[in-house]
Short mmCIF file of C-alpha atoms in Angstrom, two decimals:
data_model
loop_
_atom_site.label_atom_id
_atom_site.label_comp_id
_atom_site.label_asym_id
_atom_site.label_seq_id
_atom_site.Cartn_x
_atom_site.Cartn_y
_atom_site.Cartn_z
CA MET A 1 -37.05 57.91 45.02
CA LYS A 2 -40.14 58.27 47.19
CA LEU A 3 -40.17 56.72 50.66
CA LYS A 4 -43.14 54.55 49.69
CA THR A 5 -40.97 52.94 46.98
CA VAL A 6 -38.13 52.34 49.45
CA LYS A 7 -40.56 50.70 51.88
CA LYS A 8 -41.89 48.44 49.12
CA LEU A 9 -38.40 47.47 47.87
CA LEU A 10 -37.24 46.51 51.37
CA ASN A 11 -40.59 45.05 52.43
CA THR A 12 -40.51 47.11 55.63
CA GLU A 13 -42.73 46.94 58.67
CA THR A 14 -43.67 50.25 60.24
CA ILE A 15 -42.51 50.75 63.82
CA PHE A 16 -43.24 54.47 64.09
CA GLU A 17 -44.43 56.85 61.39
CA ASP A 18 -45.52 60.43 62.03
CA CYS A 19 -46.53 62.44 59.00
CA GLY A 20 -45.98 65.80 60.66
CA ILE A 21 -49.22 65.95 62.65
CA ASN A 22 -47.30 66.30 65.93
CA ASP A 23 -47.79 69.87 67.22
CA ASN A 24 -44.09 70.18 68.06
CA HIS A 25 -43.02 69.91 64.42
CA ASN A 26 -43.93 71.63 61.20
CA LEU A 27 -45.09 69.81 58.11
CA ASP A 28 -41.73 70.42 56.40
CA SER A 29 -40.18 67.80 58.67
CA ALA A 30 -42.78 65.16 57.85
CA CYS A 31 -41.61 61.77 56.67
CA GLY A 32 -44.65 60.44 54.87
CA ASP A 33 -44.71 58.24 51.78
CA ASP A 34 -43.98 61.18 49.47
CA LEU A 35 -40.71 62.09 51.19
CA GLU A 36 -37.94 62.13 48.58
CA ILE A 37 -34.95 59.91 49.40
CA ASN A 38 -31.78 60.55 47.37
CA ASN A 39 -29.11 58.75 49.37
CA ALA A 40 -28.67 55.97 51.90
CA CYS A 41 -26.19 55.37 54.67
CA GLY A 42 -25.63 51.87 56.02
CA ALA A 43 -23.74 52.02 59.32
CA ASP A 44 -23.52 50.65 62.84
CA LEU A 45 -20.84 53.14 63.85
CA MET A 46 -22.65 56.37 64.69
CA SER A 47 -19.49 58.46 64.33
CA ASP A 48 -19.58 57.55 60.62
CA VAL A 49 -23.17 58.76 60.40
CA LEU A 50 -22.12 62.13 61.81
CA ALA A 51 -20.20 62.69 58.56
CA PHE A 52 -23.54 63.14 56.77
CA SER A 53 -25.69 66.25 56.60
CA ASN A 54 -28.45 65.62 54.07
CA GLN A 55 -32.14 65.47 54.99
CA LYS A 56 -32.83 63.30 51.96
CA THR A 57 -30.64 60.49 53.32
CA LEU A 58 -32.04 57.45 55.09
CA LEU A 59 -30.13 55.44 57.67
CA LEU A 60 -29.95 51.65 57.61
CA THR A 61 -28.55 50.11 60.79
CA GLY A 62 -28.56 47.10 63.07
CA LEU A 63 -28.30 49.24 66.20
CA THR A 64 -31.55 49.74 68.11
CA ASN A 65 -30.64 52.02 71.02
CA PRO A 66 -31.76 55.67 71.43
CA GLN A 67 -28.33 56.93 70.33
CA VAL A 68 -29.28 56.00 66.75
CA VAL A 69 -32.20 58.44 66.85
CA ARG A 70 -30.13 61.15 68.56
CA THR A 71 -27.46 60.83 65.88
CA ALA A 72 -30.02 60.89 63.05
CA ASP A 73 -31.56 64.03 64.52
CA MET A 74 -28.17 65.77 64.65
CA VAL A 75 -27.67 65.32 60.90
CA GLU A 76 -31.36 65.83 60.01
CA ILE A 77 -32.02 62.25 58.87
CA LYS A 78 -35.78 61.62 59.09
CA VAL A 79 -35.93 57.89 58.28
CA ILE A 80 -34.24 54.96 60.02
CA ILE A 81 -34.62 51.38 58.82
CA PHE A 82 -33.48 48.63 61.17
CA VAL A 83 -32.07 45.60 59.35
CA ARG A 84 -32.22 41.86 60.10
CA GLY A 85 -35.73 42.23 61.55
CA LYS A 86 -34.48 44.05 64.62
CA GLU A 87 -36.93 45.90 66.84
CA PRO A 88 -35.78 49.07 68.63
CA GLN A 89 -35.95 49.60 72.35
CA ILE A 90 -39.04 51.36 73.77
CA GLU A 91 -36.88 54.39 74.60
CA THR A 92 -35.78 54.55 70.96
CA ILE A 93 -39.37 54.61 69.72
CA SER A 94 -40.34 57.25 72.28
CA LEU A 95 -37.43 59.49 71.25
CA ALA A 96 -38.28 59.04 67.54
CA ASN A 97 -41.83 60.15 68.36
CA GLN A 98 -40.53 63.30 70.08
CA LEU A 99 -38.17 64.11 67.21
CA ASN A 100 -40.52 63.12 64.35
CA ILE A 101 -38.18 60.48 62.94
CA CYS A 102 -39.82 57.54 61.19
CA LEU A 103 -38.75 54.02 62.12
CA TYR A 104 -39.09 50.90 59.99
CA SER A 105 -37.74 47.37 60.07
CA THR A 106 -36.74 44.97 57.30
CA ASP A 107 -35.76 41.31 57.46
CA LYS A 108 -33.01 41.97 54.92
CA SER A 109 -29.35 42.20 55.94
CA LEU A 110 -27.57 45.54 55.82
CA PHE A 111 -25.66 44.37 52.74
CA GLU A 112 -28.79 43.24 50.89
CA ALA A 113 -30.82 46.34 51.80
CA CYS A 114 -28.07 48.71 50.65
CA GLY A 115 -27.57 46.67 47.48
CA LEU A 116 -31.27 46.75 46.58
CA LEU A 117 -31.45 50.50 47.09
CA TYR A 118 -28.29 51.09 45.05
CA LYS A 119 -29.52 48.82 42.26
CA ASN A 120 -32.73 50.86 42.11
CA GLY A 121 -31.10 54.29 41.93
CA ILE A 122 -30.36 55.36 45.50
CA GLY A 123 -26.80 56.63 45.71
CA PRO A 124 -24.36 56.42 48.59
CA GLU A 125 -24.07 59.50 50.77
CA GLU A 126 -20.77 61.25 50.26
CA MET A 127 -18.82 61.65 53.48
CA ASN A 128 -17.79 65.17 54.34
CA TYR A 129 -14.46 64.53 55.98
CA ILE A 130 -12.74 67.52 57.52
CA GLU A 131 -9.16 67.58 56.31
CA ALA A 132 -6.72 68.08 59.17
CA SER A 133 -4.33 71.02 58.95
CA LYS A 134 -0.78 70.09 58.04
#
């Protein structure tokens, strides 16, 4: 599903959107409307997000601090949608700008946003748990 379709489904407001024009990033990392989104992750626990490693995953969360952007960057997530109409801290927006991560907000709850995406064909991201040695 294209990002523009996700934004329409969730009726998002744009907080920060950089389509790869930033000199520090190449166009391959752009997150414009044509970015393909295959999976979604809904989480407020950033250690759960670290289990993901797919660029075509978007993150839905109620957390608004810079750690959300740092975590997304570590697993190459390029789109974060804040739920319940939350607005991120200024530091979060600044960091997203530096790392070319798009930020949006929706008034929908985490449950409703995930449900709408699932209903319209976005799958859950499979967790890549590391099995402990016996």
